[in-house]
């Protein structure tokens, strides 16, 4: 993954179209910095009433944040929202190896700080919150998927199956919220945690077998590139058409949207 990364601001995987990212940024105050694991925090941002419309979002979208940098003044980074629409604007940031921005947010960001933020963007979002879904996530890829799960359970009637792959039990982001959601919706939500320490990295064959009973559903996929490559291969093997395979990809930002 390149140093400056962002989810594609709207690649429609069926049509190949690109939705533009908004250019107007806003200053938002940090209301809470909540630890999720030893390597990840969730950041809650206050949205003034006059900007509520600009920061309305759909499940699975992301925000672009301006992070202070001693070398360049500001660097732009994109982080996915982890909450359903209507809840306080919250992104989750996992520390990445040699990741300046994610490290700064985890180590230095505090309540009362002010961040410059672009409005929500992205099309990694279900068209129907009552649809039956298959969700495949790994590592911090659970963040936009968690937004989708929460919205589906709160607002929809569909059945959702989630596979969440992580290195070990301590690295599982949202372990407790997922447990509570599964207990609250036992007939609608199935969560399977895949731990590398117990089962190794998931293979194409294993993901194919897991996904096979749900191959008729829309699939939302997010995680590190190797995981997504294996998962996509498994889905293609099952005959899941491209129009029903939705994935959040990461590409380098060509320019810094916060620099004139």
PDB file of C-alpha atoms in Angstrom:
ATOM      1  CA  UNK A   1       0.000   0.000   0.000  1.00  0.00           C
ATOM      2  CA  UNK A   2       1.366   3.396  -0.975  1.00  0.00           C
ATOM      3  CA  UNK A   3       2.132   6.055   1.605  1.00  0.00           C
ATOM      4  CA  UNK A   4      -0.767   8.301   0.632  1.00  0.00           C
ATOM      5  CA  UNK A   5      -3.807   6.094   0.347  1.00  0.00           C
ATOM      6  CA  UNK A   6      -7.513   6.583   0.042  1.00  0.00           C
ATOM      7  CA  UNK A   7     -10.438   4.423  -0.844  1.00  0.00           C
ATOM      8  CA  UNK A   8     -11.325   5.129  -4.452  1.00  0.00           C
ATOM      9  CA  UNK A   9     -13.759   8.007  -4.263  1.00  0.00           C
ATOM     10  CA  UNK A  10     -16.383   6.104  -6.122  1.00  0.00           C
ATOM     11  CA  UNK A  11     -15.467   3.442  -8.623  1.00  0.00           C
ATOM     12  CA  UNK A  12     -18.679   1.765  -9.702  1.00  0.00           C
ATOM     13  CA  UNK A  13     -17.405  -1.743 -10.313  1.00  0.00           C
ATOM     14  CA  UNK A  14     -20.215  -2.516 -12.724  1.00  0.00           C
ATOM     15  CA  UNK A  15     -20.255   0.689 -14.753  1.00  0.00           C
ATOM     16  CA  UNK A  16     -16.676   1.866 -14.251  1.00  0.00           C
ATOM     17  CA  UNK A  17     -17.716   5.427 -13.420  1.00  0.00           C
ATOM     18  CA  UNK A  18     -15.967   7.652 -10.894  1.00  0.00           C
ATOM     19  CA  UNK A  19     -17.819   9.888  -8.449  1.00  0.00           C
ATOM     20  CA  UNK A  20     -15.936  13.122  -7.697  1.00  0.00           C
ATOM     21  CA  UNK A  21     -14.709  13.983  -4.216  1.00  0.00           C
ATOM     22  CA  UNK A  22     -16.024  17.232  -2.787  1.00  0.00           C
ATOM     23  CA  UNK A  23     -13.422  20.009  -2.696  1.00  0.00           C
ATOM     24  CA  UNK A  24     -14.800  22.196   0.118  1.00  0.00           C
ATOM     25  CA  UNK A  25     -13.363  21.258   3.509  1.00  0.00           C
ATOM     26  CA  UNK A  26     -14.633  22.065   6.992  1.00  0.00           C
ATOM     27  CA  UNK A  27     -13.076  22.383  10.444  1.00  0.00           C
ATOM     28  CA  UNK A  28     -14.540  19.836  12.890  1.00  0.00           C
ATOM     29  CA  UNK A  29     -13.759  19.463  16.585  1.00  0.00           C
ATOM     30  CA  UNK A  30     -12.749  16.105  18.043  1.00  0.00           C
ATOM     31  CA  UNK A  31     -15.383  15.068  20.596  1.00  0.00           C
ATOM     32  CA  UNK A  32     -13.915  11.703  21.581  1.00  0.00           C
ATOM     33  CA  UNK A  33     -10.922   9.467  20.882  1.00  0.00           C
ATOM     34  CA  UNK A  34     -11.929   5.938  21.847  1.00  0.00           C
ATOM     35  CA  UNK A  35      -9.450   3.034  21.932  1.00  0.00           C
ATOM     36  CA  UNK A  36     -10.706  -0.043  20.063  1.00  0.00           C
ATOM     37  CA  UNK A  37      -7.574  -2.210  20.267  1.00  0.00           C
ATOM     38  CA  UNK A  38      -3.913  -1.561  21.068  1.00  0.00           C
ATOM     39  CA  UNK A  39      -3.477  -0.529  17.419  1.00  0.00           C
ATOM     40  CA  UNK A  40      -6.720   1.278  16.607  1.00  0.00           C
ATOM     41  CA  UNK A  41      -8.850   4.173  17.829  1.00  0.00           C
ATOM     42  CA  UNK A  42     -12.224   5.548  16.833  1.00  0.00           C
ATOM     43  CA  UNK A  43     -12.440   9.312  16.425  1.00  0.00           C
ATOM     44  CA  UNK A  44     -15.780  11.064  16.980  1.00  0.00           C
ATOM     45  CA  UNK A  45     -16.155  14.447  15.283  1.00  0.00           C
ATOM     46  CA  UNK A  46     -18.635  17.196  16.160  1.00  0.00           C
ATOM     47  CA  UNK A  47     -20.646  18.456  13.201  1.00  0.00           C
ATOM     48  CA  UNK A  48     -22.163  21.933  13.632  1.00  0.00           C
ATOM     49  CA  UNK A  49     -25.880  22.070  12.869  1.00  0.00           C
ATOM     50  CA  UNK A  50     -25.270  24.346   9.897  1.00  0.00           C
ATOM     51  CA  UNK A  51     -23.125  21.651   8.252  1.00  0.00           C
ATOM     52  CA  UNK A  52     -25.368  18.674   9.013  1.00  0.00           C
ATOM     53  CA  UNK A  53     -26.439  18.372   5.379  1.00  0.00           C
ATOM     54  CA  UNK A  54     -22.852  18.343   4.099  1.00  0.00           C
ATOM     55  CA  UNK A  55     -21.936  15.522   6.489  1.00  0.00           C
ATOM     56  CA  UNK A  56     -24.938  13.274   5.934  1.00  0.00           C
ATOM     57  CA  UNK A  57     -23.544   9.886   4.894  1.00  0.00           C
ATOM     58  CA  UNK A  58     -24.448   6.412   3.690  1.00  0.00           C
ATOM     59  CA  UNK A  59     -23.247   3.176   5.335  1.00  0.00           C
ATOM     60  CA  UNK A  60     -19.720   2.279   4.238  1.00  0.00           C
ATOM     61  CA  UNK A  61     -18.559   5.739   3.172  1.00  0.00           C
ATOM     62  CA  UNK A  62     -15.329   7.466   4.266  1.00  0.00           C
ATOM     63  CA  UNK A  63     -13.938  10.842   5.304  1.00  0.00           C
ATOM     64  CA  UNK A  64     -10.767  12.535   4.095  1.00  0.00           C
ATOM     65  CA  UNK A  65      -8.833  14.133   6.965  1.00  0.00           C
ATOM     66  CA  UNK A  66      -6.030  16.694   6.943  1.00  0.00           C
ATOM     67  CA  UNK A  67      -3.296  15.454   9.291  1.00  0.00           C
ATOM     68  CA  UNK A  68      -0.534  17.866  10.414  1.00  0.00           C
ATOM     69  CA  UNK A  69       2.922  17.149   8.988  1.00  0.00           C
ATOM     70  CA  UNK A  70       6.218  18.838   9.868  1.00  0.00           C
ATOM     71  CA  UNK A  71       7.508  18.173   6.348  1.00  0.00           C
ATOM     72  CA  UNK A  72       4.547  19.225   4.192  1.00  0.00           C
ATOM     73  CA  UNK A  73       2.232  21.125   6.541  1.00  0.00           C
ATOM     74  CA  UNK A  74      -0.692  18.778   5.943  1.00  0.00           C
ATOM     75  CA  UNK A  75      -1.135  15.290   4.545  1.00  0.00           C
ATOM     76  CA  UNK A  76      -4.469  13.920   3.360  1.00  0.00           C
ATOM     77  CA  UNK A  77      -5.640  10.514   4.519  1.00  0.00           C
ATOM     78  CA  UNK A  78      -8.972   8.740   4.136  1.00  0.00           C
ATOM     79  CA  UNK A  79     -10.604   6.723   6.912  1.00  0.00           C
ATOM     80  CA  UNK A  80     -13.873   4.827   6.807  1.00  0.00           C
ATOM     81  CA  UNK A  81     -16.890   5.599   8.929  1.00  0.00           C
ATOM     82  CA  UNK A  82     -17.819   2.818  11.350  1.00  0.00           C
ATOM     83  CA  UNK A  83     -21.318   3.949  12.335  1.00  0.00           C
ATOM     84  CA  UNK A  84     -24.735   3.979  10.655  1.00  0.00           C
ATOM     85  CA  UNK A  85     -26.282   7.194   9.361  1.00  0.00           C
ATOM     86  CA  UNK A  86     -27.729   9.387  12.066  1.00  0.00           C
ATOM     87  CA  UNK A  87     -25.099   8.561  14.685  1.00  0.00           C
ATOM     88  CA  UNK A  88     -22.191  10.897  15.548  1.00  0.00           C
ATOM     89  CA  UNK A  89     -19.625  11.123  12.766  1.00  0.00           C
ATOM     90  CA  UNK A  90     -17.020   8.482  13.671  1.00  0.00           C
ATOM     91  CA  UNK A  91     -14.042   7.037  11.824  1.00  0.00           C
ATOM     92  CA  UNK A  92     -11.736   4.259  12.964  1.00  0.00           C
ATOM     93  CA  UNK A  93      -7.978   4.488  12.391  1.00  0.00           C
ATOM     94  CA  UNK A  94      -5.668   1.490  12.718  1.00  0.00           C
ATOM     95  CA  UNK A  95      -1.963   2.120  13.085  1.00  0.00           C
ATOM     96  CA  UNK A  96      -0.074   0.898  10.015  1.00  0.00           C
ATOM     97  CA  UNK A  97       3.591   0.027   9.789  1.00  0.00           C
ATOM     98  CA  UNK A  98       5.560   3.205   9.010  1.00  0.00           C
ATOM     99  CA  UNK A  99       2.223   5.029   8.676  1.00  0.00           C
ATOM    100  CA  UNK A 100       2.832   8.625   9.711  1.00  0.00           C
ATOM    101  CA  UNK A 101      -0.789   9.767   9.748  1.00  0.00           C
ATOM    102  CA  UNK A 102      -2.271   6.716  11.461  1.00  0.00           C
ATOM    103  CA  UNK A 103       0.507   6.852  14.058  1.00  0.00           C
ATOM    104  CA  UNK A 104      -0.071  10.549  14.708  1.00  0.00           C
ATOM    105  CA  UNK A 105      -3.811  10.036  15.153  1.00  0.00           C
ATOM    106  CA  UNK A 106      -3.309   7.099  17.529  1.00  0.00           C
ATOM    107  CA  UNK A 107      -0.583   8.820  19.553  1.00  0.00           C
ATOM    108  CA  UNK A 108      -1.415  12.532  19.550  1.00  0.00           C
ATOM    109  CA  UNK A 109      -4.998  13.338  18.565  1.00  0.00           C
ATOM    110  CA  UNK A 110      -7.013  14.512  21.586  1.00  0.00           C
ATOM    111  CA  UNK A 111     -10.463  15.749  22.515  1.00  0.00           C
ATOM    112  CA  UNK A 112     -10.815  19.411  21.603  1.00  0.00           C
ATOM    113  CA  UNK A 113      -8.406  19.252  18.668  1.00  0.00           C
ATOM    114  CA  UNK A 114      -9.684  20.623  15.365  1.00  0.00           C
ATOM    115  CA  UNK A 115      -9.291  18.741  12.094  1.00  0.00           C
ATOM    116  CA  UNK A 116      -9.984  19.895   8.555  1.00  0.00           C
ATOM    117  CA  UNK A 117     -12.269  17.349   6.901  1.00  0.00           C
ATOM    118  CA  UNK A 118     -13.873  16.752   3.506  1.00  0.00           C
ATOM    119  CA  UNK A 119     -17.518  15.616   3.461  1.00  0.00           C
ATOM    120  CA  UNK A 120     -18.281  11.873   3.189  1.00  0.00           C
ATOM    121  CA  UNK A 121     -17.638  10.130  -0.096  1.00  0.00           C
ATOM    122  CA  UNK A 122     -17.520   6.652  -1.619  1.00  0.00           C
ATOM    123  CA  UNK A 123     -19.993   4.148  -3.057  1.00  0.00           C
ATOM    124  CA  UNK A 124     -19.064   1.096  -0.971  1.00  0.00           C
ATOM    125  CA  UNK A 125     -22.630   1.014   0.285  1.00  0.00           C
ATOM    126  CA  UNK A 126     -25.656  -1.250  -0.203  1.00  0.00           C
ATOM    127  CA  UNK A 127     -28.519   0.152  -2.240  1.00  0.00           C
ATOM    128  CA  UNK A 128     -31.015  -1.675  -0.029  1.00  0.00           C
ATOM    129  CA  UNK A 129     -30.479  -1.936   3.729  1.00  0.00           C
ATOM    130  CA  UNK A 130     -32.916  -4.869   3.842  1.00  0.00           C
ATOM    131  CA  UNK A 131     -30.951  -6.932   1.314  1.00  0.00           C
ATOM    132  CA  UNK A 132     -29.371 -10.264   2.262  1.00  0.00           C
ATOM    133  CA  UNK A 133     -25.602  -9.672   2.293  1.00  0.00           C
ATOM    134  CA  UNK A 134     -22.304 -11.535   2.504  1.00  0.00           C
ATOM    135  CA  UNK A 135     -19.560  -9.422   4.087  1.00  0.00           C
ATOM    136  CA  UNK A 136     -15.862 -10.371   3.971  1.00  0.00           C
ATOM    137  CA  UNK A 137     -13.467  -8.238   6.001  1.00  0.00           C
ATOM    138  CA  UNK A 138      -9.891  -8.444   7.228  1.00  0.00           C
ATOM    139  CA  UNK A 139      -8.025  -6.204   9.658  1.00  0.00           C
ATOM    140  CA  UNK A 140      -9.135  -2.576   9.503  1.00  0.00           C
ATOM    141  CA  UNK A 141     -11.325  -3.531   6.540  1.00  0.00           C
ATOM    142  CA  UNK A 142     -13.984  -4.224   9.151  1.00  0.00           C
ATOM    143  CA  UNK A 143     -14.504  -0.468   9.592  1.00  0.00           C
ATOM    144  CA  UNK A 144     -16.788   0.324   6.593  1.00  0.00           C
ATOM    145  CA  UNK A 145     -18.270  -3.170   6.902  1.00  0.00           C
ATOM    146  CA  UNK A 146     -19.211  -2.385  10.514  1.00  0.00           C
ATOM    147  CA  UNK A 147     -21.081   0.688   9.306  1.00  0.00           C
ATOM    148  CA  UNK A 148     -23.003  -1.531   6.876  1.00  0.00           C
ATOM    149  CA  UNK A 149     -23.765  -4.164   9.538  1.00  0.00           C
ATOM    150  CA  UNK A 150     -25.005  -1.594  12.024  1.00  0.00           C
ATOM    151  CA  UNK A 151     -27.244   0.089   9.437  1.00  0.00           C
ATOM    152  CA  UNK A 152     -28.623  -3.243   8.222  1.00  0.00           C
ATOM    153  CA  UNK A 153     -29.480  -4.439  11.715  1.00  0.00           C
ATOM    154  CA  UNK A 154     -31.013  -1.110  12.757  1.00  0.00           C
ATOM    155  CA  UNK A 155     -32.869  -0.160   9.596  1.00  0.00           C
ATOM    156  CA  UNK A 156     -33.337  -3.331   7.554  1.00  0.00           C
ATOM    157  CA  UNK A 157     -34.886  -6.786   7.641  1.00  0.00           C
ATOM    158  CA  UNK A 158     -32.340  -8.802   5.650  1.00  0.00           C
ATOM    159  CA  UNK A 159     -29.978 -11.579   6.701  1.00  0.00           C
ATOM    160  CA  UNK A 160     -26.261 -10.796   6.952  1.00  0.00           C
ATOM    161  CA  UNK A 161     -23.281 -13.142   7.162  1.00  0.00           C
ATOM    162  CA  UNK A 162     -19.907 -11.681   8.117  1.00  0.00           C
ATOM    163  CA  UNK A 163     -16.450 -13.254   8.060  1.00  0.00           C
ATOM    164  CA  UNK A 164     -13.940 -11.086   9.929  1.00  0.00           C
ATOM    165  CA  UNK A 165     -10.300 -12.176   9.563  1.00  0.00           C
ATOM    166  CA  UNK A 166      -7.587 -10.949  11.935  1.00  0.00           C
ATOM    167  CA  UNK A 167      -4.117 -11.851  13.144  1.00  0.00           C
ATOM    168  CA  UNK A 168      -5.208 -12.799  16.678  1.00  0.00           C
ATOM    169  CA  UNK A 169      -7.975 -12.197  19.201  1.00  0.00           C
ATOM    170  CA  UNK A 170      -6.426  -8.970  20.530  1.00  0.00           C
ATOM    171  CA  UNK A 171      -6.380  -7.403  17.071  1.00  0.00           C
ATOM    172  CA  UNK A 172     -10.127  -7.835  16.431  1.00  0.00           C
ATOM    173  CA  UNK A 173     -11.663  -4.384  16.077  1.00  0.00           C
ATOM    174  CA  UNK A 174     -15.299  -4.138  17.271  1.00  0.00           C
ATOM    175  CA  UNK A 175     -15.237  -7.602  18.863  1.00  0.00           C
ATOM    176  CA  UNK A 176     -17.658  -6.628  21.635  1.00  0.00           C
ATOM    177  CA  UNK A 177     -20.070  -4.567  19.471  1.00  0.00           C
ATOM    178  CA  UNK A 178     -20.231  -7.446  16.983  1.00  0.00           C
ATOM    179  CA  UNK A 179     -20.960  -9.896  19.772  1.00  0.00           C
ATOM    180  CA  UNK A 180     -23.789  -7.709  21.047  1.00  0.00           C
ATOM    181  CA  UNK A 181     -25.255  -7.264  17.578  1.00  0.00           C
ATOM    182  CA  UNK A 182     -25.186 -11.021  16.910  1.00  0.00           C
ATOM    183  CA  UNK A 183     -26.891 -11.677  20.248  1.00  0.00           C
ATOM    184  CA  UNK A 184     -29.529  -9.028  19.561  1.00  0.00           C
ATOM    185  CA  UNK A 185     -30.248 -10.368  16.056  1.00  0.00           C
ATOM    186  CA  UNK A 186     -29.634 -14.138  16.230  1.00  0.00           C
ATOM    187  CA  UNK A 187     -31.966 -14.858  13.296  1.00  0.00           C
ATOM    188  CA  UNK A 188     -30.492 -12.198  11.028  1.00  0.00           C
ATOM    189  CA  UNK A 189     -26.768 -11.862  11.752  1.00  0.00           C
ATOM    190  CA  UNK A 190     -24.030 -14.513  11.670  1.00  0.00           C
ATOM    191  CA  UNK A 191     -20.488 -13.443  12.598  1.00  0.00           C
ATOM    192  CA  UNK A 192     -17.505 -15.743  12.124  1.00  0.00           C
ATOM    193  CA  UNK A 193     -14.117 -14.608  13.398  1.00  0.00           C
ATOM    194  CA  UNK A 194     -11.138 -16.032  11.516  1.00  0.00           C
ATOM    195  CA  UNK A 195      -7.930 -15.827  13.558  1.00  0.00           C
ATOM    196  CA  UNK A 196      -4.624 -16.367  11.797  1.00  0.00           C
ATOM    197  CA  UNK A 197      -3.071 -17.674  15.019  1.00  0.00           C
ATOM    198  CA  UNK A 198      -5.628 -20.495  15.102  1.00  0.00           C
ATOM    199  CA  UNK A 199      -6.326 -21.237  11.438  1.00  0.00           C
ATOM    200  CA  UNK A 200      -3.605 -19.605   9.363  1.00  0.00           C
ATOM    201  CA  UNK A 201      -4.340 -17.195   6.554  1.00  0.00           C
ATOM    202  CA  UNK A 202      -7.618 -17.972   4.743  1.00  0.00           C
ATOM    203  CA  UNK A 203      -7.086 -19.702   1.406  1.00  0.00           C
ATOM    204  CA  UNK A 204      -9.098 -19.395  -1.780  1.00  0.00           C
ATOM    205  CA  UNK A 205     -10.573 -22.834  -1.204  1.00  0.00           C
ATOM    206  CA  UNK A 206     -11.573 -22.036   2.381  1.00  0.00           C
ATOM    207  CA  UNK A 207     -13.168 -18.721   1.437  1.00  0.00           C
ATOM    208  CA  UNK A 208     -14.947 -20.401  -1.481  1.00  0.00           C
ATOM    209  CA  UNK A 209     -16.415 -23.028   0.830  1.00  0.00           C
ATOM    210  CA  UNK A 210     -17.467 -20.391   3.358  1.00  0.00           C
ATOM    211  CA  UNK A 211     -19.106 -18.174   0.721  1.00  0.00           C
ATOM    212  CA  UNK A 212     -20.753 -20.955  -1.312  1.00  0.00           C
ATOM    213  CA  UNK A 213     -24.099 -21.017   0.575  1.00  0.00           C
ATOM    214  CA  UNK A 214     -24.417 -17.249   0.089  1.00  0.00           C
ATOM    215  CA  UNK A 215     -23.226 -16.926  -3.511  1.00  0.00           C
ATOM    216  CA  UNK A 216     -26.542 -15.440  -4.589  1.00  0.00           C
ATOM    217  CA  UNK A 217     -26.113 -12.382  -2.366  1.00  0.00           C
ATOM    218  CA  UNK A 218     -24.393  -9.066  -2.915  1.00  0.00           C
ATOM    219  CA  UNK A 219     -20.881  -9.298  -1.447  1.00  0.00           C
ATOM    220  CA  UNK A 220     -18.983  -6.453   0.208  1.00  0.00           C
ATOM    221  CA  UNK A 221     -15.258  -7.013   0.563  1.00  0.00           C
ATOM    222  CA  UNK A 222     -12.633  -4.901   2.341  1.00  0.00           C
ATOM    223  CA  UNK A 223      -9.173  -5.652   3.695  1.00  0.00           C
ATOM    224  CA  UNK A 224      -5.493  -5.901   2.759  1.00  0.00           C
ATOM    225  CA  UNK A 225      -4.748  -6.491  -0.919  1.00  0.00           C
ATOM    226  CA  UNK A 226      -3.684 -10.165  -0.535  1.00  0.00           C
ATOM    227  CA  UNK A 227      -6.913 -10.987   1.314  1.00  0.00           C
ATOM    228  CA  UNK A 228      -9.046  -9.245  -1.296  1.00  0.00           C
ATOM    229  CA  UNK A 229      -7.234 -11.014  -4.135  1.00  0.00           C
ATOM    230  CA  UNK A 230      -7.868 -14.437  -2.599  1.00  0.00           C
ATOM    231  CA  UNK A 231     -11.475 -13.579  -1.743  1.00  0.00           C
ATOM    232  CA  UNK A 232     -12.181 -12.249  -5.227  1.00  0.00           C
ATOM    233  CA  UNK A 233     -10.726 -15.397  -6.762  1.00  0.00           C
ATOM    234  CA  UNK A 234     -13.007 -17.486  -4.533  1.00  0.00           C
ATOM    235  CA  UNK A 235     -16.048 -15.448  -5.533  1.00  0.00           C
ATOM    236  CA  UNK A 236     -15.225 -15.698  -9.230  1.00  0.00           C
ATOM    237  CA  UNK A 237     -14.849 -19.448  -8.823  1.00  0.00           C
ATOM    238  CA  UNK A 238     -18.392 -19.493  -7.387  1.00  0.00           C
ATOM    239  CA  UNK A 239     -19.667 -17.521 -10.364  1.00  0.00           C
ATOM    240  CA  UNK A 240     -20.539 -14.368  -8.395  1.00  0.00           C
ATOM    241  CA  UNK A 241     -20.828 -11.701 -11.125  1.00  0.00           C
ATOM    242  CA  UNK A 242     -18.770  -8.546 -10.968  1.00  0.00           C
ATOM    243  CA  UNK A 243     -21.904  -6.436 -10.494  1.00  0.00           C
ATOM    244  CA  UNK A 244     -22.513  -8.141  -7.131  1.00  0.00           C
ATOM    245  CA  UNK A 245     -18.897  -7.982  -5.923  1.00  0.00           C
ATOM    246  CA  UNK A 246     -18.326  -4.652  -4.184  1.00  0.00           C
ATOM    247  CA  UNK A 247     -14.860  -3.896  -2.856  1.00  0.00           C
ATOM    248  CA  UNK A 248     -13.145  -0.952  -1.252  1.00  0.00           C
ATOM    249  CA  UNK A 249      -9.831  -0.487  -3.050  1.00  0.00           C
ATOM    250  CA  UNK A 250      -7.008   1.801  -1.982  1.00  0.00           C
ATOM    251  CA  UNK A 251      -5.046   4.002  -4.387  1.00  0.00           C
ATOM    252  CA  UNK A 252      -2.577   6.852  -3.991  1.00  0.00           C
ATOM    253  CA  UNK A 253      -4.004  10.358  -3.994  1.00  0.00           C
ATOM    254  CA  UNK A 254      -2.758  12.186  -7.056  1.00  0.00           C
ATOM    255  CA  UNK A 255      -2.936  15.551  -5.271  1.00  0.00           C
ATOM    256  CA  UNK A 256      -3.475  16.864  -1.769  1.00  0.00           C
ATOM    257  CA  UNK A 257      -7.043  18.265  -1.672  1.00  0.00           C
ATOM    258  CA  UNK A 258      -6.135  20.468   1.299  1.00  0.00           C
ATOM    259  CA  UNK A 259      -3.294  22.290  -0.467  1.00  0.00           C
ATOM    260  CA  UNK A 260      -4.106  25.244  -2.684  1.00  0.00           C
TER     261      UNK A 260
END
